[in-house]
Tab-separated table of C-alpha atoms in Angstrom:
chain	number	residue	atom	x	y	z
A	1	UNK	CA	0.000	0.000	0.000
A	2	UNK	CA	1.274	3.475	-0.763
A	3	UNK	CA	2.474	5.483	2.041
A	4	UNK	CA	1.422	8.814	1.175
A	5	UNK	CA	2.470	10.289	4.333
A	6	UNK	CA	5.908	9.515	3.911
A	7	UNK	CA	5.954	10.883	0.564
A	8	UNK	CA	4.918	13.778	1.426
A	9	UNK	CA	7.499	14.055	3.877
A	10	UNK	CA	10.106	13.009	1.185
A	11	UNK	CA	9.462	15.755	-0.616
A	12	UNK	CA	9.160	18.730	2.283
A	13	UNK	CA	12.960	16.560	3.090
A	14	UNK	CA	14.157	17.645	-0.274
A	15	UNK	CA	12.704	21.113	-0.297
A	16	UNK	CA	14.734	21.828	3.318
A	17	UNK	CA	17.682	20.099	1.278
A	18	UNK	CA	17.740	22.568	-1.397
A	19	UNK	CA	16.769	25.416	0.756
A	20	UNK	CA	19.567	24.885	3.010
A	21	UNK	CA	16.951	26.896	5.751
A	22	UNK	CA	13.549	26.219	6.880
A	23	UNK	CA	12.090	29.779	6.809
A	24	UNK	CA	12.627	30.034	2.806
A	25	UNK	CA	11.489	26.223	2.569
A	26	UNK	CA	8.314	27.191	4.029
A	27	UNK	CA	7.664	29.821	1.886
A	28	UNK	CA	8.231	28.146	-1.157
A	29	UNK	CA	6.013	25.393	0.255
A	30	UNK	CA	3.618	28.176	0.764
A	31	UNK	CA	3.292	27.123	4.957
A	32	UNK	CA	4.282	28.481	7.799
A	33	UNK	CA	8.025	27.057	9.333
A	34	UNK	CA	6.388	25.886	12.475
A	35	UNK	CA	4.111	22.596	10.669
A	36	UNK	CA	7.172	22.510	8.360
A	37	UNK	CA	9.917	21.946	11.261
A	38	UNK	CA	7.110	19.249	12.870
A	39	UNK	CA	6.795	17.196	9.592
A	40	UNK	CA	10.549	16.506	9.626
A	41	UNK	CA	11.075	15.804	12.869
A	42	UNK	CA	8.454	13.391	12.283
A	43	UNK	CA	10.043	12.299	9.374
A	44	UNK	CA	13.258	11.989	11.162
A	45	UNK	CA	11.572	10.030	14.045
A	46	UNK	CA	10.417	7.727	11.385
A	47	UNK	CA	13.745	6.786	9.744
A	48	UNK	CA	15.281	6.472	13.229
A	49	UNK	CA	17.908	9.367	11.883
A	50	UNK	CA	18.798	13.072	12.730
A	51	UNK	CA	18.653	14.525	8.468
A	52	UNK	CA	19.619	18.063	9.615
A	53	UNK	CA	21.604	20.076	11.772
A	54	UNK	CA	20.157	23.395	12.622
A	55	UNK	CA	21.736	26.387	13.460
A	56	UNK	CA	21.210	30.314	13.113
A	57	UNK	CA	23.056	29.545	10.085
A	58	UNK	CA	20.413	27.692	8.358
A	59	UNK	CA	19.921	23.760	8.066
A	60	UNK	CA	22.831	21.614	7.052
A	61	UNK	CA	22.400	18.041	6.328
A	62	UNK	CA	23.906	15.297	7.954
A	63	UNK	CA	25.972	12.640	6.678
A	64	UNK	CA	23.166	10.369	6.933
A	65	UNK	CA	20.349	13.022	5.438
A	66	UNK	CA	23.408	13.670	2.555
A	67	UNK	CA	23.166	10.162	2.055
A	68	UNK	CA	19.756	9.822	0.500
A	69	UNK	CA	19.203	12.808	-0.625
A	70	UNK	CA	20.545	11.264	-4.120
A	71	UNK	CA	17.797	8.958	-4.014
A	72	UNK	CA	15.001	11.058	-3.096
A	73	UNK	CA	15.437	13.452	-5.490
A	74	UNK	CA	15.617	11.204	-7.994
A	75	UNK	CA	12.026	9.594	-6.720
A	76	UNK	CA	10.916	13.514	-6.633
A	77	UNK	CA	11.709	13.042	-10.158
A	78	UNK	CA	10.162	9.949	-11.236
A	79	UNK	CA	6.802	10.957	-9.290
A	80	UNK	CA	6.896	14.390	-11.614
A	81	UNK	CA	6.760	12.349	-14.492
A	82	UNK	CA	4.090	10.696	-13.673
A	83	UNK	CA	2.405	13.127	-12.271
A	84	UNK	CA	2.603	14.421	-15.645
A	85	UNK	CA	1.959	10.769	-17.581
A	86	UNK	CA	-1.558	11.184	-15.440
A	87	UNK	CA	-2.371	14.321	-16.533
A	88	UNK	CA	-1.471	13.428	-20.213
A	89	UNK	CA	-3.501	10.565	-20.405
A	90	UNK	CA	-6.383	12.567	-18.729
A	91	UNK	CA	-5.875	15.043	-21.110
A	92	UNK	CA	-5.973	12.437	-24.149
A	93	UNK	CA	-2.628	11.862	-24.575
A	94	UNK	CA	-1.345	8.444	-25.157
A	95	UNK	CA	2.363	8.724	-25.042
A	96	UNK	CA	5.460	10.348	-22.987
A	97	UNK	CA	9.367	10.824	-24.398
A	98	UNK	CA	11.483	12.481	-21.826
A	99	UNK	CA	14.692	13.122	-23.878
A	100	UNK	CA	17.870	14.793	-22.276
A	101	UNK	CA	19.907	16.856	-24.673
A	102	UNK	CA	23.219	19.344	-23.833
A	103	UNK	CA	22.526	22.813	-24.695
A	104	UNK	CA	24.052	22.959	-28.073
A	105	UNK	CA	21.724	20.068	-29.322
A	106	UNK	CA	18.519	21.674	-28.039
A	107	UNK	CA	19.768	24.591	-30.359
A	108	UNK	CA	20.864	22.506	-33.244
A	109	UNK	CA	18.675	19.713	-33.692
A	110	UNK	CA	15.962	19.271	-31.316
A	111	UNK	CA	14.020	21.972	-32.656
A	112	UNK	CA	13.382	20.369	-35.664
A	113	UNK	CA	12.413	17.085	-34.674
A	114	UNK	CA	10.021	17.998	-31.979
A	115	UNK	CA	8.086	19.783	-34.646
A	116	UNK	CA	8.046	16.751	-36.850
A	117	UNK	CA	7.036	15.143	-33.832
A	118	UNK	CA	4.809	17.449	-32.815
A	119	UNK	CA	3.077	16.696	-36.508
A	120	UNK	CA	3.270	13.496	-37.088
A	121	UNK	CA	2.450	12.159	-33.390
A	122	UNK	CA	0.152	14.902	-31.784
A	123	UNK	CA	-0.660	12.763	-29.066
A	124	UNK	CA	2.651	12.542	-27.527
A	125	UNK	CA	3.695	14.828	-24.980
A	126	UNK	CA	7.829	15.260	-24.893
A	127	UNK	CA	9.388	16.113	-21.958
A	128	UNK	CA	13.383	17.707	-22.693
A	129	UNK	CA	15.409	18.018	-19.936
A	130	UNK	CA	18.920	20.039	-19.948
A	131	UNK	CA	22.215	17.408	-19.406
A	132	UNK	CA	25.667	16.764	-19.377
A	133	UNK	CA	27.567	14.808	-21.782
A	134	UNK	CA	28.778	12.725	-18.880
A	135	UNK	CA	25.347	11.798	-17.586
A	136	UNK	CA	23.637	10.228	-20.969
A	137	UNK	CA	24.589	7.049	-20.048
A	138	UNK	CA	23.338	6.723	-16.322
A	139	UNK	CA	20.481	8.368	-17.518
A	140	UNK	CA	19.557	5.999	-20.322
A	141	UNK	CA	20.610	2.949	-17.849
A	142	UNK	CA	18.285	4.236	-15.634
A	143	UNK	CA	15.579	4.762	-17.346
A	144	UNK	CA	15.339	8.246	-16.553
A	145	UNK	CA	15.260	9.175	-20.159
A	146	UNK	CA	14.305	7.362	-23.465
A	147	UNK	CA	16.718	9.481	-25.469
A	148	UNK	CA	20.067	11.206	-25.026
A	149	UNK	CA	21.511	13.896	-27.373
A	150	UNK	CA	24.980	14.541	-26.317
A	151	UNK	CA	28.788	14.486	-27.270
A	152	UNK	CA	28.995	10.927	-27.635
A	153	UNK	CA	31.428	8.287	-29.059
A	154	UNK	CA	33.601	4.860	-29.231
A	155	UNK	CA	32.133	2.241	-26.925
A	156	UNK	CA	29.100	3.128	-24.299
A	157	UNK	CA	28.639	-0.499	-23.283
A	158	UNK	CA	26.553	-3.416	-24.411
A	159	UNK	CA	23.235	-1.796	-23.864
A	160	UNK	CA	23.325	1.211	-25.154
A	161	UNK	CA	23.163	1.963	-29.080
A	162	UNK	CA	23.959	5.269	-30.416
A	163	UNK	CA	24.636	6.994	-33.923
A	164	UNK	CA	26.755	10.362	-34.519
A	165	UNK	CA	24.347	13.108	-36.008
A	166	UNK	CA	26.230	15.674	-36.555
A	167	UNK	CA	30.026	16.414	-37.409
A	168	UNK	CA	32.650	19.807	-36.901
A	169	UNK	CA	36.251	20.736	-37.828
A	170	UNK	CA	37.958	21.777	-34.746
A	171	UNK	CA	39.445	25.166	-34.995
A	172	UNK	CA	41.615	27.497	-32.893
A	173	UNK	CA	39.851	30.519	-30.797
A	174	UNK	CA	42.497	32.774	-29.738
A	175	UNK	CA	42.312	36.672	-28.845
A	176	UNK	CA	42.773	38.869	-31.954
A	177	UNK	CA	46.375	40.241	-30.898
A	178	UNK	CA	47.566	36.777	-30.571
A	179	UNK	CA	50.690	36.209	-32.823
A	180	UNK	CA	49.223	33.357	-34.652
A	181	UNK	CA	45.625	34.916	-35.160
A	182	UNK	CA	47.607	36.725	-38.401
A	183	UNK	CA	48.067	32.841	-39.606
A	184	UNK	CA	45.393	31.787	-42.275
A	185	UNK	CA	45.448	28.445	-40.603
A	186	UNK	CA	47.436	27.136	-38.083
A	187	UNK	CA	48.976	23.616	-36.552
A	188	UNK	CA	48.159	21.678	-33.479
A	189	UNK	CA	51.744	21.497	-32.837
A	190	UNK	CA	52.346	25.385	-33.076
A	191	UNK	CA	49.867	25.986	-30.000
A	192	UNK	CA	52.468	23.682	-27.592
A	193	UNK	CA	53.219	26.331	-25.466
A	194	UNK	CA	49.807	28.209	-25.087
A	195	UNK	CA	47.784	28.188	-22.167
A	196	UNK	CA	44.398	26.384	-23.122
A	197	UNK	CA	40.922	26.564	-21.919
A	198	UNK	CA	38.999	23.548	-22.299
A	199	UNK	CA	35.736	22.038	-22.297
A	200	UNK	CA	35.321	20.210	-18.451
A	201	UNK	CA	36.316	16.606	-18.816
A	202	UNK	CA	33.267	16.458	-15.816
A	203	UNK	CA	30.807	17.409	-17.781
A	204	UNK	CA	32.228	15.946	-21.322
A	205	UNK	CA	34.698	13.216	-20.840
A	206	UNK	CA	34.940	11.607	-24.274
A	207	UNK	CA	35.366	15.059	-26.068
A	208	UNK	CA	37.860	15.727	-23.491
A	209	UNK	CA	39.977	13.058	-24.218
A	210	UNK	CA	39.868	13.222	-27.622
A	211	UNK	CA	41.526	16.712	-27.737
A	212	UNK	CA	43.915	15.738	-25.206
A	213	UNK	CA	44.569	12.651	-27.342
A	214	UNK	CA	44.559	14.844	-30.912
A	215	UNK	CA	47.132	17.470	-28.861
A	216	UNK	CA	49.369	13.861	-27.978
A	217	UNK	CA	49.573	12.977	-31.657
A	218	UNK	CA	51.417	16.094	-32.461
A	219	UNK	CA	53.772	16.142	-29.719
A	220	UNK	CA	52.602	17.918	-26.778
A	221	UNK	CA	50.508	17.698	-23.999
A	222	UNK	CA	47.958	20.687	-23.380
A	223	UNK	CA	48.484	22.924	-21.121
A	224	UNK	CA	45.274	23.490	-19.053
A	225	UNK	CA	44.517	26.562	-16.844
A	226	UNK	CA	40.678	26.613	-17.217
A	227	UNK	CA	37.941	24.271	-17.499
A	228	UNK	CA	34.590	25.336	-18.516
A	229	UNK	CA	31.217	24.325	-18.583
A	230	UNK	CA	30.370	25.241	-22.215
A	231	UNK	CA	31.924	26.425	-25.415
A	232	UNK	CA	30.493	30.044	-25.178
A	233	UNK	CA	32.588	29.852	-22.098
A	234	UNK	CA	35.233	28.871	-23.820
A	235	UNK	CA	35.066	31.592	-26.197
A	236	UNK	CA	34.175	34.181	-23.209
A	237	UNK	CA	37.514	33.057	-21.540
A	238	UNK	CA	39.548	33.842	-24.880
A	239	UNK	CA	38.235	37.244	-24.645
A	240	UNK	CA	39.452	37.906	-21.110
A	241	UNK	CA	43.121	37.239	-22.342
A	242	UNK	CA	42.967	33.473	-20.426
A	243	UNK	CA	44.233	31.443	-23.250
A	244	UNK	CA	43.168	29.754	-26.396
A	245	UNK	CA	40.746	27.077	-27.265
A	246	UNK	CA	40.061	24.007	-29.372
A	247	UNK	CA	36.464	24.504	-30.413
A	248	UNK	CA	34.021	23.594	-33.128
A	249	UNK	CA	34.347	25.957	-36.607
A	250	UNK	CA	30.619	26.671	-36.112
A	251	UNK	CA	31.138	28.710	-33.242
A	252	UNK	CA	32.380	31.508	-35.064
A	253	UNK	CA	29.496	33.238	-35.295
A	254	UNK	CA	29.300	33.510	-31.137
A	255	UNK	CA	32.973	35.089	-31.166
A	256	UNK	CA	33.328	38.487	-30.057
A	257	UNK	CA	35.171	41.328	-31.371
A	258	UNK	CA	38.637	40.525	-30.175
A	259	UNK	CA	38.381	36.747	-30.477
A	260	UNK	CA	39.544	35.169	-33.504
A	261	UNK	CA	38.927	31.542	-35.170
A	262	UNK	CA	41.553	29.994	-36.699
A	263	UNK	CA	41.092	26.560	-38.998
A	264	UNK	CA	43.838	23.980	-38.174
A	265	UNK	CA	45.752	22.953	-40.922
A	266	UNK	CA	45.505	19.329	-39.480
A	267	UNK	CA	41.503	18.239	-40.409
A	268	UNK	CA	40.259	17.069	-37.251
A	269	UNK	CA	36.550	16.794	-37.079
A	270	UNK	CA	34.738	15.642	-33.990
A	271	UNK	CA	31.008	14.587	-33.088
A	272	UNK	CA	29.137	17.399	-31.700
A	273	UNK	CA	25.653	15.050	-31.434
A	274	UNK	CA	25.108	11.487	-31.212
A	275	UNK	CA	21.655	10.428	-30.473
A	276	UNK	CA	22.044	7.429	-27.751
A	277	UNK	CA	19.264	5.315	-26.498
A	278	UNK	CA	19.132	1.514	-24.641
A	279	UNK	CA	18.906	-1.384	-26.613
A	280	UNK	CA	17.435	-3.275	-23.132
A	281	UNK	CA	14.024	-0.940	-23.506
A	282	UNK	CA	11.944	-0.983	-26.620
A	283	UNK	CA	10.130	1.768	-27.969
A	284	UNK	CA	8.519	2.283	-30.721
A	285	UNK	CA	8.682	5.323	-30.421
A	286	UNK	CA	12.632	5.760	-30.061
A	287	UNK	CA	12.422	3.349	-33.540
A	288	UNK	CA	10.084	5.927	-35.147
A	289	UNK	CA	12.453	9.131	-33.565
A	290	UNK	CA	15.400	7.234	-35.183
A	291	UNK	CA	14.424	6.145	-38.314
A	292	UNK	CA	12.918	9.831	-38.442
A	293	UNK	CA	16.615	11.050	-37.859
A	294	UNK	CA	17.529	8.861	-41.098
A	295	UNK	CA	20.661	7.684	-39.161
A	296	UNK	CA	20.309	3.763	-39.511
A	297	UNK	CA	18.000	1.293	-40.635
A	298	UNK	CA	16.575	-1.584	-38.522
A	299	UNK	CA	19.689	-4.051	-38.794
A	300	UNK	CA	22.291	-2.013	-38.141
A	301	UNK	CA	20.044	-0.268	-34.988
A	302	UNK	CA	20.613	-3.692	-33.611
A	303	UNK	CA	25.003	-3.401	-34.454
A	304	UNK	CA	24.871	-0.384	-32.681
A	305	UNK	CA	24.111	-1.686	-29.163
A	306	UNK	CA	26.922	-4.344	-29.583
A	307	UNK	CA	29.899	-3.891	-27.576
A	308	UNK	CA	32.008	-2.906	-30.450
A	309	UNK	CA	29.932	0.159	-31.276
């Protein structure tokens, strides 16, 4: 039987979590602190645990309230969904996709597709959610999304299929009274003893690597002072005089006055997107999305989840 009560409480838990104070909790419960402060002492007597240490500094978990936290916000999560699934179906709607997508692919290439999709299956409601690179996987083992457009290559395990979508040539960012920005193009080897800001290997491992890796070939290994979150970032630190950058040639057009790309003479392209889903759950429609994409036909759909991919 479902134990409402304690569900509830789960989710004031995580509220007070994210707050870090009861007062603002409250609020943004829309209650008053006193029934607030009652519910998770309750909660606490419950577990048989203290989940928060209070002081006039706030409310800081505990190692044991910092311990599932993970887990119930990641039910918070689930019950949102299908919160959402009930209101769909109530609402006529036979069908949810929750897809996660990094930043640049819900500017690239999910627009397009969720107004095919929007077209050709009205009934489904899509739910995006904002990732990292680094995530897709744990996500799409999870369950926790049907879909994953991210920087993706080489070998993501034996359950997970996944096909590049889109392609760039790397090129060189570097402030405009740089030496080298007077170059027409320029060598990875040249840039040896520049100070580089680069895409977080937290948040993008595989893309990481494979600069590192590219900057290896040619005889060097990169010198990294920043690591960044995004390539606007990247682009942003150039600007401030805090290096140069390996980024994609399409990024030009977010450069700023005194940043300048630069192509490599060396062609090195990298994925930018790969559409990744599991080959464990099927969906028709993740089939339909893919076939859709025109990325690979039934057969090979099936290659792409082995082991090898």
């Amino acid at each position: 039987m479902i134990n409402f009560r304690l569900i509830r409480h789960l989710w004031l838990f995580l509220i007070v979590a994210e707050e870090k104070n009861f007062t603002r909790a409250a609020k943004r419960l829309g209650m008053s602190q006193p029934p607030l402060t009652e519910q998770i002492q309750v909660l606490e007597q419950s577990l048989k645990m203290r989940l928060f240490e209070r002081s006039r500094k706030g409310a800081q978990l505990t190692p044991m309230g910092a311990a599932i936290l993970p887990a119930v916000r990641k039910f918070a999560e689930q019950l949102q969904r299908l919160e959402l699934a009930v209101q769909e179906a109530a609402a006529g709607q036979t069908g949810l996709l929750t897809i996660g997508a990094i930043s640049s692919a819900m500017v690239d290439v999910l627009p397009a597709l969720l107004e095919q999709l929007k077209a050709d299956l009205p009934s489904l409601t899509v739910s995006v959610r904002e990732i990292d690179s680094v995530d897709a996987i744990p996500l799409l083992e999870g369950g926790d999304i049907d879909l994953a457009f991210a920087r993706l290559e080489g070998d993501l395990g034996a359950d997970i299929a996944s096909v590049p979508l889109t392609q760039d040539r790397l090129s060189v960012a570097l402030p405009k009274s740089h030496a080298l920005a007077q170059l027409p193009r320029i060598r990875l080897a040249s840039l040896a003893q520049e100070a580089f800001v680069m895409f977080s290997r937290q948040v993008s491992p595989v893309y990481f690597d494979s600069l590192v890796a590219a900057c290896l070939a040619n005889g060097f290994s990169p010198r990294v002072i920043h690591e960044v979150r995004s390539i606007s970032s990247q682009v942003a630190f150039v600007g401030c005089g805090q290096g140069i950058a390996l980024v994609h040639s399409s990024f030009k057009r977010l450069a700023p006055e005194n940043v300048v790309f630069r192509p490599l003479k060396e062609r090195l392209n990298v994925v930018t997107t790969a559409v990744a889903w599991s080959s464990t759950r099927p969906n028709p429609v993740v089939d339909t999305i893919i076939a859709k994409l025109g990325a690979v036909s039934a057969p090979s759909r099936k290659a792409a989840g082995a082991k090898d991919s």
